[in-house]
XYZ file of C-alpha atoms in Angstrom:
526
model
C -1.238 -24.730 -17.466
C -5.169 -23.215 -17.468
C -6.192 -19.992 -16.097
C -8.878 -21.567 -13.193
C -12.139 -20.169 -13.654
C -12.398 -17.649 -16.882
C -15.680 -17.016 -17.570
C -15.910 -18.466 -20.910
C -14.192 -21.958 -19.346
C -11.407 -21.528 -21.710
C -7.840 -23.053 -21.085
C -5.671 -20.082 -22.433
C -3.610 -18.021 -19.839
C -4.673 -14.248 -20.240
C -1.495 -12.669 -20.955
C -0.101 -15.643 -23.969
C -3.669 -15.428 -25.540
C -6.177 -12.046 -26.014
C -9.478 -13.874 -26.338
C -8.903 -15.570 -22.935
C -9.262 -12.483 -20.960
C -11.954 -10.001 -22.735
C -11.013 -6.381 -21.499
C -12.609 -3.042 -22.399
C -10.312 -0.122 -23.504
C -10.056 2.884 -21.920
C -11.958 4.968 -23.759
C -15.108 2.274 -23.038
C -14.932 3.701 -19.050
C -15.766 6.473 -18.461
C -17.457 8.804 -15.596
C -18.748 11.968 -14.581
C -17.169 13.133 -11.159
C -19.575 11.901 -8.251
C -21.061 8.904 -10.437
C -20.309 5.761 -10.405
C -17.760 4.577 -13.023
C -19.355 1.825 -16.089
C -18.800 -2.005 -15.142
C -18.542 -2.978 -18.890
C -16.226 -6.373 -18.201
C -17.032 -6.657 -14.960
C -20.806 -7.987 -15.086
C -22.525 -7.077 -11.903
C -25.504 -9.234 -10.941
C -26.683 -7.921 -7.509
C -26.424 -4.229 -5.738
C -23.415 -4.262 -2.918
C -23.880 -5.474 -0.144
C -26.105 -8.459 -1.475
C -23.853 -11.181 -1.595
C -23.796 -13.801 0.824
C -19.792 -12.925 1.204
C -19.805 -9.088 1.882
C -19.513 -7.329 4.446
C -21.504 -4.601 5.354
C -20.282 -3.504 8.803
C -16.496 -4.041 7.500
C -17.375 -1.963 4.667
C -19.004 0.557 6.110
C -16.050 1.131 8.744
C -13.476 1.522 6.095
C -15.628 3.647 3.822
C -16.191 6.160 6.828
C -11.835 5.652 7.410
C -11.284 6.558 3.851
C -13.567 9.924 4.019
C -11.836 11.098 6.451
C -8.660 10.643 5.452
C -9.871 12.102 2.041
C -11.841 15.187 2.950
C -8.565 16.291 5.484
C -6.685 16.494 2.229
C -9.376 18.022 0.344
C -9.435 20.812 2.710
C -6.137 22.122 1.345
C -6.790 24.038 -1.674
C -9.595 25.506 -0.523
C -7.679 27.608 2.341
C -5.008 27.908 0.577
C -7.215 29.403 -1.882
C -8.958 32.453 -0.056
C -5.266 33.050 1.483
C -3.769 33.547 -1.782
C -6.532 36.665 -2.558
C -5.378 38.158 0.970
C -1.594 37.588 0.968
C -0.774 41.405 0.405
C -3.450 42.620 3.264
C -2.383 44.156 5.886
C -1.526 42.112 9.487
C -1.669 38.741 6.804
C 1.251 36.677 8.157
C -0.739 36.181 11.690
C -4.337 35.731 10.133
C -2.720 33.121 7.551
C -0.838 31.145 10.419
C -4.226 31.584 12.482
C -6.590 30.358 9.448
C -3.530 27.312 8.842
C -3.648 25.995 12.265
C -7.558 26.446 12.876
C -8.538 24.998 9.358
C -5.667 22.390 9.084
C -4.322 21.931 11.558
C -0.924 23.019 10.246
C 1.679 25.123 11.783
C 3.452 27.140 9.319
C 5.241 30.626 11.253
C 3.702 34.080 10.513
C 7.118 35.000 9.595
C 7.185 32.690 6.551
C 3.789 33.826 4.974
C 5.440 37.100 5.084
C 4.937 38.367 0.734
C 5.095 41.706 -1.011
C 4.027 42.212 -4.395
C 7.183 41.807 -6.226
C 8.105 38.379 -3.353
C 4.244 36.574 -3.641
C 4.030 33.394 -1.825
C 5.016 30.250 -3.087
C 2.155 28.924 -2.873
C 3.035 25.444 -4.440
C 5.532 24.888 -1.926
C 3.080 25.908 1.226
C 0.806 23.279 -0.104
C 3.548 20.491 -0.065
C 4.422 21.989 3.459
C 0.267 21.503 4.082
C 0.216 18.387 2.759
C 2.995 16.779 4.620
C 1.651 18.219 7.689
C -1.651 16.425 7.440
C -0.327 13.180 6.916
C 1.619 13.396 9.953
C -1.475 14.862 11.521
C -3.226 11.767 10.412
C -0.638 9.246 10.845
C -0.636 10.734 14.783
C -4.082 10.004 14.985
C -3.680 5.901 15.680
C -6.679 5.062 13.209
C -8.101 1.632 14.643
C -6.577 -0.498 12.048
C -8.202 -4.006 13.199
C -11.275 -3.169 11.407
C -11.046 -6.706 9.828
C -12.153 -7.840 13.267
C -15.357 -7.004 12.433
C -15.273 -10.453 10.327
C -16.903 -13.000 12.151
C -14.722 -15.860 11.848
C -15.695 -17.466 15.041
C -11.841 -17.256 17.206
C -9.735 -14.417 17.096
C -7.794 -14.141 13.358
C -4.251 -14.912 15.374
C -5.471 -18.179 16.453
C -6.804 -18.460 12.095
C -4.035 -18.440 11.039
C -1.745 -20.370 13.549
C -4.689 -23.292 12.069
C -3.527 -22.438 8.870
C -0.015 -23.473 9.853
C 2.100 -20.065 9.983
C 3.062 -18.351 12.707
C 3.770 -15.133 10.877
C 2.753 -13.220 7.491
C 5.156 -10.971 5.641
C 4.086 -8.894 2.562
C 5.946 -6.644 0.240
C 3.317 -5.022 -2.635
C 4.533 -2.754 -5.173
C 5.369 0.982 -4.270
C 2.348 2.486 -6.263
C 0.066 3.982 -4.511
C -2.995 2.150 -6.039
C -1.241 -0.473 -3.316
C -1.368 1.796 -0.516
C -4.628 0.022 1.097
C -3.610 -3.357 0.434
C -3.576 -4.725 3.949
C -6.550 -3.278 5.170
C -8.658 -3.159 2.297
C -7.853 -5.088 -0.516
C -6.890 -8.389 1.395
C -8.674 -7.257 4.968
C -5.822 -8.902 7.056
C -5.553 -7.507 10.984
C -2.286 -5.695 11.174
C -1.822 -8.188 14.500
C -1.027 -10.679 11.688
C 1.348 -8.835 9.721
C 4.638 -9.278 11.289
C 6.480 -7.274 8.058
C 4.523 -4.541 5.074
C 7.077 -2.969 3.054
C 6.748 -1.500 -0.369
C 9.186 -1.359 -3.745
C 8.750 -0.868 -7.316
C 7.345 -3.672 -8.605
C 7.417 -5.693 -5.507
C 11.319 -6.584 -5.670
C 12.328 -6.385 -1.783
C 15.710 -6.575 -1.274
C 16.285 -10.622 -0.400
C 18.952 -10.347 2.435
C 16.999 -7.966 4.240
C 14.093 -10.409 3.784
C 16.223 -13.161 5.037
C 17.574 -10.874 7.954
C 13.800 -10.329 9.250
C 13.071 -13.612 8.899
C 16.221 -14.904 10.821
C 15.334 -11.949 13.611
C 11.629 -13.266 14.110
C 12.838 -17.144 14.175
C 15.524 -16.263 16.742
C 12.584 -14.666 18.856
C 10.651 -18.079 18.575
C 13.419 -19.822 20.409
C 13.892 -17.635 22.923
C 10.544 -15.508 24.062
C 7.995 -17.627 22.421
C 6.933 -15.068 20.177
C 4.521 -15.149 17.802
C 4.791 -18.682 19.072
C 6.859 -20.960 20.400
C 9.468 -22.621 18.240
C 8.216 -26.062 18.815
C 4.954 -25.659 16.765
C 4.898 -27.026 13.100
C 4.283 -23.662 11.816
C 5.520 -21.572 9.059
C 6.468 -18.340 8.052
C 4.380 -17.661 4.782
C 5.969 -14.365 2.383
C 3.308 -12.909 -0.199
C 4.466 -10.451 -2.976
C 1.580 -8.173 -4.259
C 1.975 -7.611 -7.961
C -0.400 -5.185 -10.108
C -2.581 -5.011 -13.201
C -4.907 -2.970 -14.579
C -8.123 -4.446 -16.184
C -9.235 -1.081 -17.798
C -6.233 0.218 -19.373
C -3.602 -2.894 -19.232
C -1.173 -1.239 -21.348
C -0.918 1.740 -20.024
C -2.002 1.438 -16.293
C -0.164 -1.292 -15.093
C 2.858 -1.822 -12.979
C 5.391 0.911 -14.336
C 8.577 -0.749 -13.101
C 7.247 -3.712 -15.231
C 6.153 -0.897 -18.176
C 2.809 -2.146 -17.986
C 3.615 -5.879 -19.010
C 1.431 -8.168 -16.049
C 3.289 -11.236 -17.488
C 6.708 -9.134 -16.492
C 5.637 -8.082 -13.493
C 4.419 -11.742 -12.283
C 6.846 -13.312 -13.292
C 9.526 -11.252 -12.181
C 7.881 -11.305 -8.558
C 7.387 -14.644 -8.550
C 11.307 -15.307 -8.998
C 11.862 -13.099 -6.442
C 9.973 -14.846 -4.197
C 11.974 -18.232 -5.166
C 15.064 -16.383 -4.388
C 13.796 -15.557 -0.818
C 12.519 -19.403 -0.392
C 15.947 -20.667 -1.605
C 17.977 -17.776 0.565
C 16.287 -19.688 3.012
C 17.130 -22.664 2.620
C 20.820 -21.986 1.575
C 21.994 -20.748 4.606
C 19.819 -22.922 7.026
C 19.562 -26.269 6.055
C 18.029 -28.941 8.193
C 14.125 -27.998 7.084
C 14.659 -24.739 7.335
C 12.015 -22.975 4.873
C 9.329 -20.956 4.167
C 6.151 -20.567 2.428
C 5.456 -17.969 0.015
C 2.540 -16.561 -2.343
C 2.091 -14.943 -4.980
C -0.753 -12.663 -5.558
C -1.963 -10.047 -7.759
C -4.428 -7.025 -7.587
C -6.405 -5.319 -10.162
C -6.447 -1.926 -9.037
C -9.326 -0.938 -11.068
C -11.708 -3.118 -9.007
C -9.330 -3.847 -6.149
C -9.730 -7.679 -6.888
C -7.123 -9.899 -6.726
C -5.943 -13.021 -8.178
C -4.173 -16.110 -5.968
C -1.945 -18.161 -7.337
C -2.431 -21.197 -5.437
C 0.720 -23.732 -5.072
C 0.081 -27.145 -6.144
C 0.939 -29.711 -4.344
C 4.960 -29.526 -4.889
C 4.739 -26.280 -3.836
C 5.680 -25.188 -7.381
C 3.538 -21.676 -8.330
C 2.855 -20.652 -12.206
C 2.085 -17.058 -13.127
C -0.580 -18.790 -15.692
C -2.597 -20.957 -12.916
C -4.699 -18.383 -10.363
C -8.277 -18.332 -8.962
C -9.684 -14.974 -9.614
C -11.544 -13.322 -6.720
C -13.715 -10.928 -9.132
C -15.287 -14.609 -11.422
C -15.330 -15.838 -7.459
C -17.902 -13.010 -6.964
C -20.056 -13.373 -9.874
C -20.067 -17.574 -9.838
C -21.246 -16.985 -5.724
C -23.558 -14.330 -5.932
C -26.807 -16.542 -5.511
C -25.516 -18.881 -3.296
C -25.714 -18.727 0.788
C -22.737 -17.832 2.795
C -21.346 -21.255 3.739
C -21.909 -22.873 -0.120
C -19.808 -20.148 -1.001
C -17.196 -20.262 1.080
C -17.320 -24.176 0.519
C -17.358 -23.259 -3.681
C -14.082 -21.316 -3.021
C -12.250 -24.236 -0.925
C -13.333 -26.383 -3.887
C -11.972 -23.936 -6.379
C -8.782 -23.505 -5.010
C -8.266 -27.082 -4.180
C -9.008 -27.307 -8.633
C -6.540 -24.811 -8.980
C -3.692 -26.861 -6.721
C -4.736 -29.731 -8.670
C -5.808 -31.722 -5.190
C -8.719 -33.138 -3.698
C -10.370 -30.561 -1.172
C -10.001 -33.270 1.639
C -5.897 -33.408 0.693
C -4.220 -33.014 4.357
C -0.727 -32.015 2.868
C -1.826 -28.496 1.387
C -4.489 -27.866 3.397
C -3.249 -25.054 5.295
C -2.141 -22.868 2.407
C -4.945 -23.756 0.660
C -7.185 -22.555 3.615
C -5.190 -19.436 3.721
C -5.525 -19.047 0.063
C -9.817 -19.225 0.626
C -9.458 -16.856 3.507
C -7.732 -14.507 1.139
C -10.345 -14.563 -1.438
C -13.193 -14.982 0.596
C -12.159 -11.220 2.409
C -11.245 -9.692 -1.115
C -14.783 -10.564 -2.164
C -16.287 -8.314 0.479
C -13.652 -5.771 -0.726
C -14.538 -6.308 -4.605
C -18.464 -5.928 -3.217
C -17.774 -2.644 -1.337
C -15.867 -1.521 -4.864
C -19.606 -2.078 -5.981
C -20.923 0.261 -3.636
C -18.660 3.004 -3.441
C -18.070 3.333 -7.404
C -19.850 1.478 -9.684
C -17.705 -1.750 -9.600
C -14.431 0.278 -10.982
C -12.650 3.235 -9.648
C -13.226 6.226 -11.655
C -9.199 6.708 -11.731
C -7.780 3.929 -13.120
C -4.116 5.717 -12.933
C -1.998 7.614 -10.385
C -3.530 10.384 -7.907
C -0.870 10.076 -4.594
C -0.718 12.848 -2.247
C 3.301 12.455 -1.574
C 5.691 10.039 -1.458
C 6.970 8.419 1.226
C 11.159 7.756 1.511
C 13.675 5.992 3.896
C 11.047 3.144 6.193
C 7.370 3.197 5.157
C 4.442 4.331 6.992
C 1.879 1.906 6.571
C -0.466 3.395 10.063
C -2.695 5.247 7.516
C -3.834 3.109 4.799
C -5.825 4.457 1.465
C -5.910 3.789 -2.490
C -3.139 6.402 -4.430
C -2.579 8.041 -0.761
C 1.241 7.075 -0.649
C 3.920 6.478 -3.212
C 6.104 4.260 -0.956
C 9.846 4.272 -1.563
C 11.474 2.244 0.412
C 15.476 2.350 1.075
C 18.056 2.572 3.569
C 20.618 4.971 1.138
C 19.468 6.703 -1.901
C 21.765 4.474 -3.968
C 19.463 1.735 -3.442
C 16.496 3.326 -3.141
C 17.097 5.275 -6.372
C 14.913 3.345 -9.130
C 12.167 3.275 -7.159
C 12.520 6.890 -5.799
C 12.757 8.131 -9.610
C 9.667 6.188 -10.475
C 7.524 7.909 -7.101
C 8.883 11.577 -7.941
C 8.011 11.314 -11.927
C 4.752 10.333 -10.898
C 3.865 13.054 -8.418
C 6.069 15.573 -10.660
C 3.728 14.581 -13.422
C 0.352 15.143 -11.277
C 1.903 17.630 -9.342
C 3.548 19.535 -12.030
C 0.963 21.288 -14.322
C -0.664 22.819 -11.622
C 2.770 24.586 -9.981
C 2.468 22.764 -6.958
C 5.643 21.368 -5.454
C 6.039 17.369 -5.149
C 5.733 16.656 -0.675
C 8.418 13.934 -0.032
C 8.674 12.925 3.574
C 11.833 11.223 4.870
C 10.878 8.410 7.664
C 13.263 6.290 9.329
C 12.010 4.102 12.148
C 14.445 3.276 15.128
C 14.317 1.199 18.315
C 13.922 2.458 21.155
C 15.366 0.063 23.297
C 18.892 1.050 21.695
C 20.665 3.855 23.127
C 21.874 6.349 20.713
C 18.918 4.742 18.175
C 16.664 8.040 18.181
C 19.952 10.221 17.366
C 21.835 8.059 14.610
C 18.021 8.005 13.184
C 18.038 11.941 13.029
C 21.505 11.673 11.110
C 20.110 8.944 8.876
C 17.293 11.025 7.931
C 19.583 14.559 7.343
C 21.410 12.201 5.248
C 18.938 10.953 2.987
C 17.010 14.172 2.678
C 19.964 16.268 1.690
C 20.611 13.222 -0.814
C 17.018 13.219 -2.466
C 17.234 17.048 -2.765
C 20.192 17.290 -4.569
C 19.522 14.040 -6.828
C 16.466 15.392 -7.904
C 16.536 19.337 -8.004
C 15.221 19.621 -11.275
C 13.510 16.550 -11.580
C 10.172 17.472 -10.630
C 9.492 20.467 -12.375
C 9.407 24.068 -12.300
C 7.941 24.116 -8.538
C 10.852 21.516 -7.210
C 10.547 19.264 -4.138
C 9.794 20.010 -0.255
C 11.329 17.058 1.817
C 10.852 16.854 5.335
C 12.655 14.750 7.108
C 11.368 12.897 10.662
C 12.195 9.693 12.880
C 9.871 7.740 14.959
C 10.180 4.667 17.462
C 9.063 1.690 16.436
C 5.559 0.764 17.118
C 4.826 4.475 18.280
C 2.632 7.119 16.267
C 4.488 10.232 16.925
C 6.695 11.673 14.052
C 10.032 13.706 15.381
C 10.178 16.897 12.586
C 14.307 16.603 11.831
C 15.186 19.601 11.365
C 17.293 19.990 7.472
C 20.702 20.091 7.452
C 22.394 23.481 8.256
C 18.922 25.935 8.160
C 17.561 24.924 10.639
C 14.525 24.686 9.160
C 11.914 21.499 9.704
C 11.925 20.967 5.439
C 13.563 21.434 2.858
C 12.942 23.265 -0.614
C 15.286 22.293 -4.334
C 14.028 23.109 -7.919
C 14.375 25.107 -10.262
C 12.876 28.049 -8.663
C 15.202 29.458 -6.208
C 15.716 28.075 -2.501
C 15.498 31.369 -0.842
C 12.316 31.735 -1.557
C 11.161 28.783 0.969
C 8.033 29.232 2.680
């Protein structure tokens, strides 16, 4: 099998054979903080927004999302900052919850920035408390997420991808938090499309629960017509996002794979088969589904398809890669590009691009790539080409259901789980991360507890709270001294599904809306 469309025309697949895929090292990329980052392997031929694919209104929208989602967080330190230098003055407690609430929007009570000289405040664990607050702040906000309406396609994207021959789209991309913008950047989807986003350690979702959703959404075919009715000769198409890094492979890769893209492909990819065969197992007479495998470089946020041929068979060796897309497109107009990408991708599945049997996941397969490229452009625009951090910088981690309303590059380490037994691997990967980033600079790793309930159920919202008690009280005492010196704050809350507001659960026994283990002791909570 050939990796479609190296540069060099070679045959080799990246991973088997070095000189197939040239790379720089890490020490080749570097940056100064505001500048954009080098582009060595990544040859640039045109500024952003110059080629015939991007998207300049698209772009522009989620470059405005992303600042303000960054600068609330960057407002932190700062007030935390000047409160620290005033936390023995007098009447403090009152000015600090004033100063909180004004600047932050963050509602901490005066009684618990109460300090003395020999009891300072623990300042690492307010600034969990601060950051937790924010994202539910921001999560509360209901961000427009169908930006990627601002694509022209000419009919609405629902009535896309029905022509494409699925009625629904499920994808599960790996916890990290590179990942965390990989429906509304990276691939530019509308959420309206998404039926299912959830999030694991290298992309392994938990198969019955896959099958259960898809059983739940087939069942609502029948009998509301929803997303469509069952009649239609659609399907339900599954992509797994797996991850790479192009500037520091080794090291900067998936780390539930260690690093190894060949692991980490292939090991998706045979979940995936397991999902298709689940299917098929337990509903027989055609029952089936699609699914695709895909994965993103999350130094340049471009992504590589791995298009099925025309058995439907997938090989982690045999992609189309959206970033040699870019370059091989750049001085062509809009619709020869698009039609140089249905031409790829019908190379890659080994077909003619008239062939009637794969046309509609080949189709989807162009759309994919074709949206990426405006993403890969806007990467262009905003940095350089490459992100100036190639490795982990999440704000918190995410536990229990994940929270997908506020999307962003290393926002969220999503952890995924209904008990912490098996939730744990990924959970231990998420809190070494943030305990490592987290760590050196005494702050306290924020995990928030989310479980999602309907509505429609009585007694939902209540067995929800207990879910979430449970689970909290579980992480704290799994990982007390796991994170360092400065410990965990875990906050547990419950929302309705398909509502914005968070419900604070209050922890088990305190009282209190959080919760505070490490080594440093729990009475001092802030």
């Amino acid at each position: 099998m050939k990796s479609l469309l190296q540069p060099d025309g070679r045959t080799l697949a990246p991973w088997d054979q070095g000189a197939a895929w040239s790379r720089p090292s890490a020490a080749t990329v570097t940056s100064n903080p505001g500048q954009p980052a080098p582009t060595t392997g990544f040859p640039l031929s045109r500024p952003a927004g110059g080629h015939p694919l991007a998207e300049p209104a698209l772009s522009a929208a989620l470059k405005q999302r992303a600042e303000e989602i960054g600068a609330a967080f960057a407002l932190i330190e700062p007030v935390l900052r000047r409160l620290a230098r005033r936390q023995f003055d007098d009447g403090f407690p009152e000015q600090a919850h004033r100063e909180l609430a004004n600047s932050l929007g963050v509602d901490i009570p005066a009684a618990e920035l109460e300090s003395s000289w020999s009891a300072p405040l623990d300042l690492g664990c307010i600034h969990a408390r601060c950051v937790l607050a924010t994202f539910r702040n921001l999560v509360e906000r209901e961000f427009d997420r169908n930006l990627a309406l601002l694509l022209d396609e000419g009919e609405s994207n629902e009535v896309l991808i029905r022509r494409f021959g699925f009625h629904a789209v499920d994808i599960t991309a790996c916890a990290d938090g590179r990942l965390a913008g990989a429906v509304d950047f990276i691939l530019r989807v509308p959420p309206a499309v998404v039926v299912w986003r959830d999030a694991y350690a290298g992309a392994m979702f938990d198969v019955e629960d896959a099958l259960h959703r898809w059983e739940a959404l087939e069942l609502r075919r029948w009998r509301e017509g929803w997303p469509n009715d069952a009649s239609e000769p659609t399907r339900y198409l599954k992509i797994g996002l797996y991850h790479f890094s192009s500037v520091d492979p080794r090291h900067q890769g998936c780390a539930a794979f260690g690093s190894d893209e060949a692991r980490a492909a292939t090991g998706l990819l045979a979940r995936l088969q397991e999902f298709a065969g689940a299917v098929e197992c337990t509903h027989c007479c055609g029952a089936g589904v699609d699914t695709l495998l895909v994965g993103v470089d999350t130094d340049t946020d471009a992504i590589r398809v791995h298009v099925p041929d025309a058995g439907g068979e997938t090989a982690v060796d045999r992609f189309v890669s959206s970033a040699t897309l870019y370059e091989q497109t750049a001085s062509l107009e809009r619709e020869a590009a698009k039609e140089f990408i249905r031409h790829a991708v019908a190379d890659c599945a080994g077909v003619d691009a008239a062939d009637v049997a794969t046309e509609g996941m080949r189709w989807l397969c162009g759309y994919l790539l074709k949206n990426n490229i405006g993403q890969v452009d806007a990467v262009v625009g905003w940095n350089g080409g490459r992100y100036a951090d190639s490795g982990h910088a999440e704000k918190l981690v995410v536990a229990g259901d994940a929270i997908d309303d506020v999307q962003l590059r290393n926002l969220t380490f999503q952890a995924q789980m209904g008990t912490l037994e098996e939730g744990a691997v990924d959970l231990d990967i998420g809190i070494a991360v943030l305990g490592r980033t987290n760590a050196p600079h005494g702050l306290a790793v924020p995990v928030l507890v989310h479980v999602a309930y309907d509505e429609r159920i009585p007694g939902a919202c209540a067995r929800a709270q207990e879910r979430a008690r449970r689970l909290t009280a579980a992480i704290e005492t799994r990982y007390a001294g796991a994170a360092g010196p400065a410990g965990l704050v875990t906050q547990g809350v419950v929302r309705a599904r398909g509502g914005s507001r968070l419900e604070v659960v209050e922890a088990e026994g305190d009282g209190q809306p959080f919760s505070r283990s490490g080594t440093r002791q729990k009475a001092a909570q802030r």
